[in-house]
Amino acid sequence: MKYMTIQEAAEKWEISERRVQVLCTSNRLPGAEKFGRQWAIPADLEKPDDARVKSGRYAKKRKCENGDTP
């Protein structure tokens, strides 16, 4: 199996190297392994969907004092 580095993945997927590091540490890249200080990412892996909150609001609903949702 061929592997790529964080730098190569960032260039291939057109995202920052830091974002690839975050994806690796949060186990969002299946098959990615850490060897010492380096990550080995499978070369045939596709870019994962962006799961970050983009609206600025979290979808979690708050409960009112009486137990109903607002």
GROMACS .gro file of N, CA and C in nm:
model
  210
    1MET      N    1   0.085  -0.118   0.000
    1MET     CA    2   0.000   0.000   0.000
    1MET      C    3   0.089   0.124   0.000
    2LYS      N    4   0.052   0.220  -0.082
    2LYS     CA    5   0.128   0.345  -0.089
    2LYS      C    6   0.071   0.445   0.011
    3TYR      N    7   0.158   0.524   0.068
    3TYR     CA    8   0.120   0.625   0.165
    3TYR      C    9   0.165   0.763   0.119
    4MET      N   10   0.100   0.865   0.175
    4MET     CA   11   0.140   1.003   0.149
    4MET      C   12   0.158   1.074   0.283
    5THR      N   13   0.231   1.184   0.279
    5THR     CA   14   0.257   1.262   0.400
    5THR      C   15   0.146   1.365   0.419
    6ILE      N   16   0.151   1.434   0.530
    6ILE     CA   17   0.054   1.540   0.557
    6ILE      C   18   0.064   1.650   0.451
    7GLN      N   19   0.186   1.684   0.413
    7GLN     CA   20   0.206   1.788   0.314
    7GLN      C   21   0.146   1.747   0.179
    8GLU      N   22   0.166   1.623   0.140
    8GLU     CA   23   0.111   1.575   0.013
    8GLU      C   24  -0.042   1.570   0.017
    9ALA      N   25  -0.099   1.528   0.131
    9ALA     CA   26  -0.245   1.523   0.144
    9ALA      C   27  -0.304   1.664   0.139
   10ALA      N   28  -0.239   1.758   0.204
   10ALA     CA   29  -0.287   1.897   0.204
   10ALA      C   30  -0.288   1.954   0.063
   11GLU      N   31  -0.185   1.925  -0.013
   11GLU     CA   32  -0.178   1.973  -0.151
   11GLU      C   33  -0.284   1.905  -0.239
   12LYS      N   34  -0.300   1.774  -0.221
   12LYS     CA   35  -0.396   1.697  -0.301
   12LYS      C   36  -0.539   1.741  -0.274
   13TRP      N   37  -0.573   1.763  -0.146
   13TRP     CA   38  -0.710   1.797  -0.108
   13TRP      C   39  -0.735   1.947  -0.102
   14GLU      N   40  -0.632   2.028  -0.125
   14GLU     CA   41  -0.641   2.175  -0.124
   14GLU      C   42  -0.693   2.228   0.010
   15ILE      N   43  -0.636   2.176   0.120
   15ILE     CA   44  -0.663   2.226   0.254
   15ILE      C   45  -0.529   2.247   0.323
   16SER      N   46  -0.531   2.308   0.441
   16SER     CA   47  -0.406   2.337   0.510
   16SER      C   48  -0.347   2.211   0.573
   17GLU      N   49  -0.216   2.217   0.596
   17GLU     CA   50  -0.148   2.105   0.662
   17GLU      C   51  -0.202   2.086   0.803
   18ARG      N   52  -0.233   2.195   0.870
   18ARG     CA   53  -0.286   2.188   1.006
   18ARG      C   54  -0.420   2.116   1.008
   19ARG      N   55  -0.504   2.141   0.909
   19ARG     CA   56  -0.634   2.074   0.902
   19ARG      C   57  -0.617   1.923   0.883
   20VAL      N   58  -0.519   1.883   0.803
   20VAL     CA   59  -0.492   1.740   0.784
   20VAL      C   60  -0.445   1.679   0.915
   21GLN      N   61  -0.362   1.751   0.990
   21GLN     CA   62  -0.317   1.702   1.121
   21GLN      C   63  -0.435   1.680   1.214
   22VAL      N   64  -0.529   1.773   1.215
   22VAL     CA   65  -0.647   1.761   1.300
   22VAL      C   66  -0.732   1.641   1.258
   23LEU      N   67  -0.746   1.620   1.128
   23LEU     CA   68  -0.821   1.504   1.079
   23LEU      C   69  -0.754   1.374   1.122
   24CYS      N   70  -0.621   1.371   1.121
   24CYS     CA   71  -0.548   1.251   1.163
   24CYS      C   72  -0.566   1.224   1.312
   25THR      N   73  -0.550   1.326   1.394
   25THR     CA   74  -0.558   1.306   1.539
   25THR      C   75  -0.699   1.275   1.586
   26SER      N   76  -0.800   1.318   1.509
   26SER     CA   77  -0.938   1.291   1.548
   26SER      C   78  -0.992   1.163   1.483
   27ASN      N   79  -0.903   1.082   1.425
   27ASN     CA   80  -0.939   0.953   1.364
   27ASN      C   81  -1.043   0.966   1.253
   28ARG      N   82  -1.037   1.073   1.176
   28ARG     CA   83  -1.130   1.093   1.065
   28ARG      C   84  -1.075   1.036   0.934
   29LEU      N   85  -0.948   0.993   0.935
   29LEU     CA   86  -0.887   0.936   0.815
   29LEU      C   87  -0.859   0.788   0.840
   30PRO      N   88  -0.945   0.700   0.791
   30PRO     CA   89  -0.926   0.557   0.816
   30PRO      C   90  -0.798   0.507   0.751
   31GLY      N   91  -0.720   0.433   0.827
   31GLY     CA   92  -0.595   0.377   0.776
   31GLY      C   93  -0.474   0.463   0.801
   32ALA      N   94  -0.494   0.586   0.849
   32ALA     CA   95  -0.380   0.674   0.879
   32ALA      C   96  -0.311   0.624   1.005
   33GLU      N   97  -0.178   0.615   0.999
   33GLU     CA   98  -0.100   0.566   1.112
   33GLU      C   99   0.010   0.665   1.144
   34LYS      N  100   0.045   0.671   1.271
   34LYS     CA  101   0.152   0.760   1.314
   34LYS      C  102   0.277   0.678   1.342
   35PHE      N  103   0.386   0.718   1.281
   35PHE     CA  104   0.515   0.654   1.301
   35PHE      C  105   0.610   0.759   1.360
   36GLY      N  106   0.627   0.754   1.491
   36GLY     CA  107   0.709   0.856   1.556
   36GLY      C  108   0.637   0.989   1.552
   37ARG      N  109   0.693   1.083   1.478
   37ARG     CA  110   0.631   1.215   1.466
   37ARG      C  111   0.562   1.235   1.332
   38GLN      N  112   0.568   1.137   1.244
   38GLN     CA  113   0.513   1.148   1.109
   38GLN      C  114   0.384   1.068   1.095
   39TRP      N  115   0.292   1.120   1.014
   39TRP     CA  116   0.169   1.048   0.982
   39TRP      C  117   0.184   0.986   0.844
   40ALA      N  118   0.136   0.864   0.830
   40ALA     CA  119   0.131   0.795   0.700
   40ALA      C  120  -0.016   0.780   0.664
   41ILE      N  121  -0.057   0.847   0.557
   41ILE     CA  122  -0.196   0.849   0.514
   41ILE      C  123  -0.206   0.768   0.385
   42PRO      N  124  -0.301   0.673   0.376
   42PRO     CA  125  -0.314   0.596   0.252
   42PRO      C  126  -0.333   0.687   0.131
   43ALA      N  127  -0.257   0.660   0.025
   43ALA     CA  128  -0.257   0.747  -0.092
   43ALA      C  129  -0.389   0.744  -0.169
   44ASP      N  130  -0.465   0.634  -0.158
   44ASP     CA  131  -0.590   0.625  -0.232
   44ASP      C  132  -0.710   0.678  -0.153
   45LEU      N  133  -0.685   0.738  -0.038
   45LEU     CA  134  -0.792   0.789   0.048
   45LEU      C  135  -0.849   0.918  -0.010
   46GLU      N  136  -0.981   0.930  -0.008
   46GLU     CA  137  -1.048   1.050  -0.056
   46GLU      C  138  -1.061   1.151   0.057
   47LYS      N  139  -1.075   1.277   0.021
   47LYS     CA  140  -1.091   1.383   0.120
   47LYS      C  141  -1.222   1.362   0.197
   48PRO      N  142  -1.218   1.363   0.331
   48PRO     CA  143  -1.340   1.344   0.409
   48PRO      C  144  -1.430   1.468   0.404
   49ASP      N  145  -1.559   1.448   0.430
   49ASP     CA  146  -1.652   1.561   0.435
   49ASP      C  147  -1.615   1.654   0.549
   50ASP      N  148  -1.645   1.781   0.533
   50ASP     CA  149  -1.617   1.881   0.635
   50ASP      C  150  -1.728   1.879   0.738
   51ALA      N  151  -1.696   1.838   0.860
   51ALA     CA  152  -1.797   1.824   0.966
   51ALA      C  153  -1.798   1.943   1.061
   52ARG      N  154  -1.723   2.048   1.026
   52ARG     CA  155  -1.719   2.165   1.115
   52ARG      C  156  -1.848   2.246   1.104
   53VAL      N  157  -1.880   2.321   1.210
   53VAL     CA  158  -1.998   2.408   1.213
   53VAL      C  159  -1.966   2.532   1.130
   54LYS      N  160  -2.046   2.559   1.028
   54LYS     CA  161  -2.019   2.672   0.939
   54LYS      C  162  -2.111   2.790   0.964
   55SER      N  163  -2.225   2.767   1.031
   55SER     CA  164  -2.322   2.873   1.050
   55SER      C  165  -2.286   2.965   1.166
   56GLY      N  166  -2.195   2.920   1.252
   56GLY     CA  167  -2.162   2.997   1.370
   56GLY      C  168  -2.248   2.961   1.488
   57ARG      N  169  -2.348   2.877   1.467
   57ARG     CA  170  -2.438   2.833   1.573
   57ARG      C  171  -2.431   2.682   1.584
   58TYR      N  172  -2.439   2.636   1.703
   58TYR     CA  173  -2.442   2.492   1.724
   58TYR      C  174  -2.586   2.444   1.717
   59ALA      N  175  -2.606   2.323   1.669
   59ALA     CA  176  -2.738   2.269   1.648
   59ALA      C  177  -2.802   2.216   1.777
   60LYS      N  178  -2.725   2.215   1.884
   60LYS     CA  179  -2.777   2.163   2.010
   60LYS      C  180  -2.889   2.254   2.060
   61LYS      N  181  -3.001   2.193   2.095
   61LYS     CA  182  -3.115   2.271   2.143
   61LYS      C  183  -3.107   2.287   2.294
   62ARG      N  184  -3.142   2.405   2.338
   62ARG     CA  185  -3.141   2.433   2.482
   62ARG      C  186  -3.279   2.406   2.540
   63LYS      N  187  -3.283   2.367   2.664
   63LYS     CA  188  -3.410   2.344   2.732
   63LYS      C  189  -3.447   2.466   2.816
   64CYS      N  190  -3.575   2.496   2.817
   64CYS     CA  191  -3.625   2.604   2.901
   64CYS      C  192  -3.641   2.553   3.043
   65GLU      N  193  -3.676   2.645   3.131
   65GLU     CA  194  -3.693   2.608   3.272
   65GLU      C  195  -3.804   2.507   3.293
   66ASN      N  196  -3.908   2.513   3.210
   66ASN     CA  197  -4.021   2.420   3.228
   66ASN      C  198  -3.998   2.288   3.154
   67GLY      N  199  -3.883   2.268   3.089
   67GLY     CA  200  -3.851   2.143   3.023
   67GLY      C  201  -3.882   2.140   2.875
   68ASP      N  202  -3.951   2.242   2.822
   68ASP     CA  203  -3.980   2.248   2.680
   68ASP      C  204  -3.861   2.308   2.607
   69THR      N  205  -3.854   2.277   2.478
   69THR     CA  206  -3.750   2.340   2.397
   69THR      C  207  -3.798   2.476   2.352
   70PRO      N  208  -3.710   2.571   2.335
   70PRO     CA  209  -3.751   2.708   2.297
   70PRO      C  210  -3.814   2.716   2.160
   0.00000   0.00000   0.00000
